[in-house]
CSV table of C-alpha atoms and ligand atoms in Angstrom, one decimal:
chain,number,residue,atom,x,y,z
A,1,MET,CA,23.9,64.2,-4.4
A,2,SER,CA,26.4,66.3,-6.1
A,3,GLU,CA,29.8,67.9,-5.2
A,4,ARG,CA,29.8,71.7,-4.5
A,5,LYS,CA,32.5,74.0,-4.8
A,6,PRO,CA,33.8,76.1,-2.6
A,7,GLY,CA,31.6,79.2,-2.4
A,8,ALA,CA,29.2,77.8,-3.7
A,9,GLU,CA,25.3,79.0,-2.9
A,10,SER,CA,23.9,75.4,-0.6
A,11,THR,CA,20.4,77.4,1.3
A,12,PRO,CA,17.9,77.4,-1.0
A,13,PRO,CA,15.4,80.0,-0.7
A,14,GLY,CA,13.0,78.9,1.7
A,15,ASP,CA,15.2,77.2,3.6
A,16,SER,CA,16.7,79.0,7.0
A,17,GLN,CA,18.3,77.5,10.0
A,18,LEU,CA,15.2,79.8,11.6
A,19,PRO,CA,15.0,83.0,13.9
A,20,LEU,CA,17.5,83.0,17.0
A,21,PHE,CA,15.9,83.0,20.5
A,22,GLU,CA,17.4,84.0,24.1
A,23,VAL,CA,17.0,81.1,26.7
A,24,PHE,CA,16.8,82.2,30.1
A,25,VAL,CA,16.5,79.6,33.6
A,26,GLN,CA,15.6,79.7,37.0
A,27,GLU,CA,17.6,77.3,38.6
A,28,LYS,CA,16.8,77.2,42.1
A,29,SER,CA,12.8,79.1,44.2
A,30,GLY,CA,13.3,82.6,44.7
A,31,ALA,CA,16.3,82.9,42.2
A,32,ALA,CA,16.3,85.1,39.5
A,33,HIS,CA,16.1,83.5,35.7
A,34,GLN,CA,19.8,84.0,34.0
A,35,HIS,CA,20.4,83.5,30.4
A,36,VAL,CA,22.4,80.6,29.5
A,37,GLY,CA,22.2,80.9,26.1
A,38,SER,CA,20.1,80.7,22.4
A,39,VAL,CA,17.9,78.4,20.4
A,40,HIS,CA,17.1,78.9,16.6
A,41,ALA,CA,12.9,77.6,16.4
A,42,ALA,CA,10.7,78.9,14.4
A,43,ASP,CA,8.1,80.3,16.9
A,44,ALA,CA,8.4,80.3,20.6
A,45,GLU,CA,6.8,77.7,21.1
A,46,GLN,CA,8.8,75.6,19.4
A,47,ALA,CA,11.9,77.8,21.1
A,48,LEU,CA,10.7,76.6,24.6
A,49,GLN,CA,10.5,73.2,23.3
A,50,ASN,CA,14.1,73.1,22.4
A,51,ALA,CA,15.8,74.8,25.1
A,52,ARG,CA,14.6,72.4,27.4
A,53,ASP,CA,16.1,70.0,25.1
A,54,VAL,CA,19.1,71.4,25.4
A,55,TYR,CA,19.6,73.4,28.9
A,56,ALA,CA,17.6,71.5,31.1
A,57,ARG,CA,18.9,67.7,30.1
A,58,ARG,CA,20.7,67.6,33.3
A,59,GLY,CA,18.9,68.5,37.1
A,60,ALA,CA,16.3,70.2,37.8
A,61,LEU,CA,14.8,73.9,36.3
A,62,LEU,CA,11.9,75.5,37.6
A,63,SER,CA,11.5,77.4,35.0
A,64,LEU,CA,12.5,78.7,31.4
A,65,TRP,CA,12.0,82.2,29.6
A,66,VAL,CA,12.6,82.3,26.0
A,67,VAL,CA,13.0,85.5,24.2
A,68,ALA,CA,12.6,86.5,20.7
A,69,SER,CA,17.0,87.6,20.6
A,70,ASP,CA,15.6,91.1,18.2
A,71,ALA,CA,13.1,91.8,21.0
A,72,ILE,CA,16.5,92.3,23.2
A,73,VAL,CA,17.1,96.1,23.5
A,74,ALA,CA,20.6,96.4,24.8
A,75,THR,CA,22.9,99.5,25.8
A,76,THR,CA,25.9,100.1,23.8
A,77,PRO,CA,29.3,100.3,24.8
A,78,GLU,CA,30.1,103.5,23.3
A,79,ASP,CA,26.7,105.1,25.7
A,80,SER,CA,28.1,102.6,28.6
A,81,PRO,CA,30.4,106.0,30.7
A,82,CYS,CA,27.7,108.4,30.6
A,83,PHE,CA,24.3,106.2,30.6
A,84,PHE,CA,25.7,104.5,33.6
A,85,ASP,CA,27.3,107.3,35.6
A,86,PRO,CA,28.1,106.4,38.5
A,87,ALA,CA,27.2,109.5,39.9
A,88,PRO,CA,30.4,109.5,43.0
A,89,HIS,CA,29.2,113.3,43.8
A,90,LYS,CA,26.0,112.5,44.5
A,91,ILE,CA,26.7,111.3,48.1
A,92,TYR,CA,23.1,113.0,49.6
A,93,ARG,CA,21.6,109.1,47.9
A,94,HIS,CA,23.8,107.2,51.1
A,95,PRO,CA,22.8,106.7,53.8
A,96,GLN,CA,26.1,107.9,55.4
A,97,PHE,CA,25.7,111.3,54.6
A,98,TYR,CA,23.0,111.8,57.2
A,99,HIS,CA,23.3,112.7,60.8
A,100,THR,CA,21.6,110.5,63.7
A,101,PRO,CA,21.7,112.3,67.4
A,102,GLN,CA,24.6,109.9,69.7
A,103,GLY,CA,23.2,107.1,71.3
A,104,VAL,CA,20.2,106.2,68.4
A,105,LYS,CA,20.2,102.9,66.6
A,106,ASN,CA,19.1,100.7,64.8
A,107,LEU,CA,19.2,103.8,61.9
B,1,MET,CA,30.2,99.6,16.5
B,2,ASP,CA,33.2,102.0,15.2
B,3,ALA,CA,35.5,99.8,12.6
B,4,VAL,CA,38.5,102.1,13.2
B,5,GLU,CA,41.5,100.8,13.9
B,6,SER,CA,43.7,103.0,15.5
B,7,PRO,CA,47.0,102.4,17.6
B,8,GLU,CA,45.2,104.0,20.4
B,9,ARG,CA,42.5,102.0,20.4
B,10,ARG,CA,44.7,99.0,19.2
B,11,ALA,CA,46.4,100.1,22.8
B,12,ALA,CA,43.3,100.4,24.6
B,13,PHE,CA,42.0,96.9,23.6
B,14,GLU,CA,45.2,94.9,24.5
B,15,ALA,CA,45.6,97.0,28.0
B,16,ARG,CA,41.7,95.2,28.7
B,17,ILE,CA,42.8,92.4,27.6
B,18,ALA,CA,46.3,92.0,29.9
B,19,ALA,CA,43.8,93.4,32.7
B,20,GLY,CA,42.4,89.7,32.6
B,21,GLU,CA,38.7,92.0,31.3
B,22,VAL,CA,36.4,89.4,29.5
B,23,ILE,CA,35.2,91.2,25.9
B,24,GLU,CA,31.4,91.1,24.8
B,25,PRO,CA,30.5,90.6,21.3
B,26,LYS,CA,29.3,94.2,21.4
B,27,ASP,CA,33.0,95.9,22.6
B,28,TRP,CA,35.5,97.2,20.2
B,29,MET,CA,37.7,94.7,18.7
B,30,PRO,CA,40.7,94.3,16.5
B,31,GLU,CA,39.7,93.0,13.2
B,32,GLY,CA,42.4,90.0,13.5
B,33,TYR,CA,41.0,89.2,17.3
B,34,ARG,CA,37.4,88.8,15.4
B,35,ARG,CA,38.6,86.8,12.6
B,36,GLN,CA,40.7,84.2,14.6
B,37,LEU,CA,37.8,83.9,17.5
B,38,LEU,CA,34.8,83.6,14.6
B,39,ARG,CA,37.1,80.8,13.2
B,40,MET,CA,38.2,78.8,16.4
B,41,MET,CA,34.5,78.7,17.4
B,42,SER,CA,32.8,77.8,14.2
B,43,GLN,CA,35.6,75.2,13.7
B,44,HIS,CA,34.8,74.0,17.0
B,45,ALA,CA,31.2,74.1,16.7
B,46,HIS,CA,31.9,72.1,13.1
B,47,SER,CA,34.2,69.5,15.3
B,48,GLU,CA,30.9,68.5,17.7
B,49,VAL,CA,28.8,67.8,14.9
B,50,VAL,CA,30.8,66.2,12.4
B,51,GLY,CA,32.3,64.3,15.8
B,52,MET,CA,28.7,62.5,16.5
B,53,LEU,CA,29.2,60.6,13.1
B,54,PRO,CA,31.7,58.1,13.9
B,55,GLU,CA,30.1,57.8,17.4
B,56,GLY,CA,27.1,57.7,15.9
B,57,ASN,CA,28.1,54.6,13.8
B,58,TRP,CA,27.7,53.0,16.2
B,59,ILE,CA,24.9,53.7,18.2
B,60,THR,CA,22.9,50.7,17.0
B,61,ARG,CA,25.6,48.1,17.4
B,62,ALA,CA,26.4,48.9,21.1
B,63,PRO,CA,26.9,45.6,22.9
B,64,THR,CA,24.5,46.2,26.1
B,65,LEU,CA,21.5,48.6,27.0
B,66,ARG,CA,24.0,50.4,29.6
B,67,ARG,CA,26.3,51.1,26.5
B,68,LYS,CA,23.6,52.2,24.5
B,69,ILE,CA,21.8,54.6,26.3
B,70,GLY,CA,25.3,56.0,27.3
B,71,LEU,CA,26.0,56.5,24.3
B,72,LEU,CA,23.0,57.9,22.9
B,73,ALA,CA,23.7,60.5,25.8
B,74,LYS,CA,26.9,61.2,24.5
B,75,VAL,CA,26.2,61.9,21.1
B,76,GLN,CA,22.7,64.0,21.7
B,77,ASP,CA,25.3,66.4,23.8
B,78,GLU,CA,27.9,66.6,21.5
B,79,ALA,CA,24.4,68.3,19.3
B,80,GLY,CA,24.1,70.2,22.6
B,81,HIS,CA,27.9,71.6,22.0
B,82,GLY,CA,27.6,72.1,18.5
B,83,LEU,CA,24.4,74.6,19.4
B,84,TYR,CA,26.0,75.9,22.2
B,85,LEU,CA,29.1,77.0,20.0
B,86,TYR,CA,27.3,78.3,17.1
B,87,CYS,CA,25.1,80.6,19.0
B,88,ALA,CA,28.5,81.9,20.4
B,89,ALA,CA,30.1,82.9,17.0
B,90,GLU,CA,26.6,84.2,15.8
B,91,SER,CA,27.2,87.2,18.7
B,92,LEU,CA,29.9,88.3,16.2
B,93,GLY,CA,27.3,88.6,13.7
B,94,VAL,CA,27.8,85.7,11.1
B,95,SER,CA,24.4,83.5,11.0
B,96,ARG,CA,24.7,79.8,11.4
B,97,ASP,CA,23.3,79.4,7.9
B,98,GLU,CA,26.5,81.2,6.6
B,99,MET,CA,28.5,79.2,8.9
B,100,LEU,CA,26.4,75.7,7.6
B,101,ASP,CA,27.2,76.5,3.9
B,102,ALA,CA,30.5,77.5,4.4
B,103,LEU,CA,31.3,73.4,5.7
B,104,HIS,CA,28.7,72.4,3.6
B,105,ASP,CA,30.5,73.6,0.8
B,106,GLY,CA,34.0,72.4,1.9
B,107,ALA,CA,35.0,76.2,2.6
B,108,ALA,CA,35.5,75.5,7.0
B,109,ARG,CA,37.1,73.1,8.5
B,110,TYR,CA,36.5,71.0,11.6
B,111,ALA,CA,39.1,68.3,13.5
B,112,SER,CA,41.0,65.9,11.6
B,113,ILE,CA,40.1,63.3,14.6
B,114,PHE,CA,37.0,63.0,12.9
B,115,ASN,CA,38.2,62.1,9.5
B,116,TYR,CA,39.0,58.2,11.3
B,117,PRO,CA,36.9,55.8,11.2
B,118,THR,CA,35.8,53.1,13.8
B,119,LEU,CA,36.2,50.0,12.7
B,120,SER,CA,35.5,48.3,16.4
B,121,TRP,CA,33.0,48.6,19.3
B,122,ALA,CA,36.4,49.4,20.8
B,123,ASP,CA,36.9,52.5,19.0
B,124,ILE,CA,34.1,54.1,21.1
B,125,GLY,CA,35.9,53.6,24.0
B,126,ALA,CA,39.1,54.7,23.2
B,127,ILE,CA,37.2,58.1,21.1
B,128,GLY,CA,35.7,59.2,24.8
B,129,TRP,CA,38.4,58.4,26.7
B,130,LEU,CA,41.2,60.0,24.5
B,131,VAL,CA,39.7,61.8,22.6
B,132,ASP,CA,37.1,63.4,25.0
B,133,GLY,CA,39.4,63.5,27.2
B,134,ALA,CA,41.8,65.5,24.6
B,135,ALA,CA,38.8,67.9,24.3
B,136,VAL,CA,38.5,68.3,27.9
B,137,VAL,CA,42.5,69.9,28.1
B,138,ASN,CA,41.9,71.9,25.9
B,139,GLN,CA,38.7,73.3,26.3
B,140,THR,CA,39.5,73.9,30.1
B,141,LEU,CA,41.4,76.1,29.0
B,142,LEU,CA,38.9,77.8,26.4
B,143,ALA,CA,36.9,78.4,29.5
B,144,LYS,CA,38.7,80.6,30.7
B,145,CYS,CA,39.4,82.9,27.3
B,146,SER,CA,39.1,86.2,27.0
B,147,PHE,CA,36.1,85.9,24.6
B,148,GLY,CA,32.7,86.0,26.5
B,149,PRO,CA,30.4,83.7,24.5
B,150,TYR,CA,33.2,81.2,24.1
B,151,ALA,CA,34.6,81.0,27.8
B,152,ARG,CA,30.6,80.7,28.8
B,153,ALA,CA,29.5,77.7,25.9
B,154,MET,CA,32.9,76.3,26.8
B,155,LEU,CA,32.4,75.8,30.8
B,156,ARG,CA,28.6,74.6,29.9
B,157,ILE,CA,30.5,72.1,27.7
B,158,CYS,CA,33.5,71.1,30.0
B,159,ARG,CA,31.2,70.2,32.7
B,160,GLU,CA,29.8,67.6,29.7
B,161,GLU,CA,32.5,65.9,28.9
B,162,ASN,CA,33.7,64.5,32.0
B,163,PHE,CA,30.8,62.0,31.5
B,164,HIS,CA,31.8,61.5,28.1
B,165,ARG,CA,35.7,60.9,29.3
B,166,ARG,CA,34.7,58.0,31.7
B,167,GLN,CA,32.0,56.4,30.1
B,168,GLY,CA,34.7,55.7,27.0
B,169,TYR,CA,37.3,55.0,29.9
B,170,GLU,CA,34.9,52.3,31.7
B,171,ILE,CA,34.3,51.0,27.9
B,172,VAL,CA,38.1,50.7,27.5
B,173,ALA,CA,38.6,49.0,31.0
B,174,THR,CA,35.9,46.8,30.7
B,175,LEU,CA,37.5,45.3,27.5
B,176,ALA,CA,41.0,45.6,28.8
B,177,ARG,CA,39.8,43.0,31.6
B,178,GLY,CA,38.0,40.5,29.7
B,179,THR,CA,38.7,37.8,26.9
B,180,ALA,CA,41.9,37.7,24.5
B,181,ALA,CA,40.0,38.4,21.8
B,182,GLN,CA,38.4,41.5,23.8
B,183,ARG,CA,41.9,42.8,25.0
B,184,ALA,CA,43.5,42.6,21.3
B,185,MET,CA,40.2,44.4,19.8
B,186,VAL,CA,40.7,47.1,22.5
B,187,GLN,CA,44.4,47.8,22.6
B,188,ASP,CA,44.3,48.1,18.6
B,189,ALA,CA,41.8,50.7,19.2
B,190,VAL,CA,44.1,52.2,21.3
B,191,ASN,CA,47.1,52.0,18.6
B,192,ARG,CA,45.1,54.2,16.0
B,193,TRP,CA,43.7,56.6,18.3
B,194,TRP,CA,46.5,57.6,20.2
B,195,TRP,CA,48.8,59.5,17.9
B,196,PRO,CA,45.8,61.0,15.8
B,197,THR,CA,44.6,62.9,19.2
B,198,LEU,CA,48.0,63.9,19.7
B,199,MET,CA,47.9,65.9,17.0
B,200,MET,CA,44.3,67.4,17.9
B,201,PHE,CA,46.0,70.1,20.0
B,202,GLY,CA,47.7,71.4,16.9
B,203,PRO,CA,51.1,71.4,15.1
B,204,PRO,CA,54.4,71.9,17.2
B,205,ASP,CA,54.4,75.6,18.6
B,206,ALA,CA,57.5,76.6,16.6
B,207,GLU,CA,55.1,75.8,13.6
B,208,SER,CA,51.8,77.1,14.9
B,209,ALA,CA,51.1,80.5,12.7
B,210,ASN,CA,48.5,81.5,15.2
B,211,SER,CA,49.6,80.8,18.4
B,212,GLU,CA,51.5,84.0,19.1
B,213,ALA,CA,48.7,87.0,18.8
B,214,LEU,CA,46.1,83.9,20.2
B,215,MET,CA,48.5,83.2,23.6
B,216,ARG,CA,48.2,87.6,23.7
B,217,TRP,CA,45.1,88.4,23.8
B,218,ARG,CA,44.6,85.4,26.0
B,219,VAL,CA,42.8,83.3,23.5
B,220,LYS,CA,44.9,80.4,24.1
B,221,ARG,CA,46.1,80.3,27.5
B,222,GLN,CA,48.6,77.4,26.9
B,223,SER,CA,50.4,76.1,23.5
B,224,ASN,CA,49.7,73.4,21.8
B,225,ASP,CA,52.6,71.2,23.1
B,226,ALA,CA,52.1,72.6,26.8
B,227,GLN,CA,48.3,71.5,26.4
B,228,ARG,CA,49.9,67.9,24.5
B,229,GLN,CA,52.0,67.1,27.1
B,230,TRP,CA,49.4,67.9,29.9
B,231,PHE,CA,47.4,65.4,28.0
B,232,ILE,CA,50.1,62.7,27.8
B,233,ASN,CA,51.2,63.0,31.8
B,234,LEU,CA,47.3,62.7,32.4
B,235,THR,CA,46.8,59.7,30.3
B,236,VAL,CA,49.7,57.4,30.7
B,237,PRO,CA,49.0,56.2,34.7
B,238,GLN,CA,45.4,55.8,33.1
B,239,ALA,CA,46.3,53.5,30.7
B,240,ASN,CA,48.9,51.3,32.9
B,241,ALA,CA,46.0,51.0,35.6
B,242,ILE,CA,44.4,48.9,33.2
B,243,GLY,CA,47.3,47.1,31.2
B,244,ILE,CA,46.6,48.8,27.8
B,245,GLU,CA,50.2,49.9,26.5
B,246,LEU,CA,50.2,53.6,24.4
B,247,PRO,CA,51.8,52.9,21.1
B,248,ASP,CA,55.3,54.8,21.4
B,249,PRO,CA,58.4,52.7,22.1
B,250,GLU,CA,59.6,55.9,23.0
B,251,LEU,CA,57.8,57.1,26.2
B,252,GLU,CA,59.5,57.4,29.2
B,253,PHE,CA,58.9,59.1,32.4
B,254,ASP,CA,61.6,62.2,32.9
B,255,ALA,CA,62.0,62.4,36.8
B,256,GLU,CA,63.7,65.8,36.7
B,257,SER,CA,60.5,67.9,34.6
B,258,GLY,CA,58.2,65.4,35.9
B,259,ASN,CA,57.5,64.6,32.4
B,260,TRP,CA,56.6,61.7,30.2
B,261,LYS,CA,58.3,62.3,27.0
B,262,SER,CA,56.7,60.8,23.6
B,263,GLY,CA,58.2,59.8,20.7
B,264,ALA,CA,58.0,62.1,17.2
B,265,VAL,CA,54.2,63.5,15.7
B,266,ASP,CA,53.6,62.2,12.3
B,267,TRP,CA,52.9,65.9,11.2
B,268,ASP,CA,52.7,64.5,7.9
B,269,GLU,CA,50.2,62.3,8.4
B,270,PHE,CA,48.1,65.6,10.4
B,271,ARG,CA,48.5,67.7,7.3
B,272,ARG,CA,47.5,65.4,5.2
B,273,VAL,CA,44.7,64.3,6.9
B,274,LEU,CA,44.0,68.3,7.2
B,275,ARG,CA,44.2,68.6,3.2
B,276,GLY,CA,41.3,66.2,3.1
B,277,ASP,CA,43.1,62.8,2.2
B,278,GLY,CA,42.2,61.1,5.5
B,279,PRO,CA,40.8,57.7,5.2
B,280,CYS,CA,37.1,59.6,6.2
B,281,ASN,CA,37.0,63.3,4.4
B,282,HIS,CA,34.9,62.6,1.6
B,283,GLU,CA,32.6,59.9,3.8
B,284,ARG,CA,32.1,62.4,6.6
B,285,MET,CA,31.3,65.1,4.4
B,286,ALA,CA,28.6,63.3,2.4
B,287,ALA,CA,26.7,62.3,5.9
B,288,ARG,CA,27.0,66.2,6.7
B,289,ARG,CA,25.6,67.1,3.6
B,290,ARG,CA,22.8,64.5,3.4
B,291,ALA,CA,21.8,64.9,7.1
B,292,HIS,CA,21.4,68.9,6.5
B,293,GLU,CA,19.3,68.7,3.3
B,294,GLU,CA,17.1,65.4,4.6
B,295,GLY,CA,16.4,67.7,7.6
B,296,ARG,CA,15.2,70.3,5.4
B,297,TRP,CA,11.9,69.4,5.2
B,298,VAL,CA,11.6,69.9,8.5
B,299,ARG,CA,12.5,73.6,9.0
B,300,GLN,CA,10.6,74.0,6.3
B,301,ALA,CA,7.1,72.6,7.9
B,302,ALA,CA,8.4,74.4,11.1
B,303,GLN,CA,8.3,77.6,9.3
B,304,ALA,CA,4.8,77.1,7.0
B,305,PHE,CA,3.4,76.2,10.6
B,306,GLU,CA,4.4,79.7,12.4
B,307,ALA,CA,3.2,81.7,9.4
B,308,ARG,CA,-0.2,79.9,9.4
B,309,ARG,CA,-0.6,80.3,12.5
B,310,ARG,CA,0.2,84.1,12.5
B,311,THR,CA,-2.3,85.0,9.8
B,312,ARG,CA,-5.1,82.9,12.0
B,313,ALA,CA,-7.9,85.3,14.0
B,314,PRO,CA,-6.3,86.6,17.2
B,315,ARG,CA,-8.8,85.3,19.0
B,316,GLU,CA,-7.3,81.9,18.0
B,317,ILE,CA,-4.3,82.6,19.5
B,318,SER,CA,-3.9,81.7,23.2
B,319,THR,CA,-1.7,81.9,26.1
B,320,THR,CA,-2.6,78.3,27.9
B,321,PRO,CA,-1.2,75.6,25.0
B,322,ARG,CA,-4.5,73.2,24.9
B,323,ARG,CA,-7.8,74.6,24.5
B,324,GLU,CA,-10.6,73.2,26.9
B,325,PRO,CA,-12.9,70.4,25.7
B,326,ALA,CA,-16.3,71.9,24.5
B,327,HIS,CA,-19.1,71.0,26.7
B,328,VAL,CA,-22.1,69.4,25.1
C,401,FE2,FE1,31.7,67.7,22.7
C,402,FE2,FE1,32.2,65.4,24.0
């Protein structure tokens, strides 16, 4: 095998680390699936197997999801302030805005 | 992401860091912060992967089945650590292909500790106890670093490292109460691994080029020297407990500071190994390149299989993994 010079191309065409998938696991019954990391795989089935091998090595998991990373649509930090307007002036969205006669309970 | 680096943006970023906020990949960050993190995470990933080689060397020669399954599981963990860290680095927009190219082309670095040979079985104990022990100190701090993907990867890794450290210590402790030959073998291993382990924390603070910015950005939570001292303080009692001597005649407890004061580290050796003149630099890189090239057909076959399945008629793609056997 020949020595390579720094900067030389070492990944030939047709070889790659394969597409990226995001991994979500459910640890307890009733819990939401949580993002734990990513894996590379040729397809979703292989991604599931790789995710199992890496993220389910210890302890029981109930369920595993993989999602192609480029299928995830996300907000950008720049958009966040207006996108997630907390609307503090819309107090009518909260129960305290509404009055109940004195003495009425469980409401 | 807007790349413009105005003083206001920089100040806002520094204020977020000072307030203890965690930076996520899509957040604006100074180019220097991004560059340092990419350098650290990719180097760290390479170290996990190259670090499998000295230990992998002993899997087939482990003295008992108990030792073999432990070592095998540890080396598998290290592959997973490499994966976590490459993925954390990829969140900054550099692909794993690019990072691996940089490693195989010799442009990227990995921890210089892995350029030392594993000469006897006792070295596997010394590595688990000392090298993984040092890694635990460093990684516990990195789990609190300001970059979210790096901190989260570190948290996962820390949970696994304790097993590595304990399996190493068990090997060392067992040999230390063994025959005279076993005791000599384990003492020799500790003698060879002690100083390179102390070098893992990096050059002394006075010579550490990146430290100041990394501390301010809360990427690094403690200086190299402080981490080194912490590790020494943890390790000396562990060595004493099993009658292992640390190869430092100047090692002395300083009651005033509560620290074990060590002798001088040979930083010339550190720089020499980092430059590529360590005992195994060439061998490690050759083994890594060979492994990459020998795995190529697997990656290509997986892609070919996926491509062929994609062109099949839709009815053949089923959500159930296997089809029922046909009834006759
Ligand atoms: Fe590791
Ligand atoms: Fe480890």
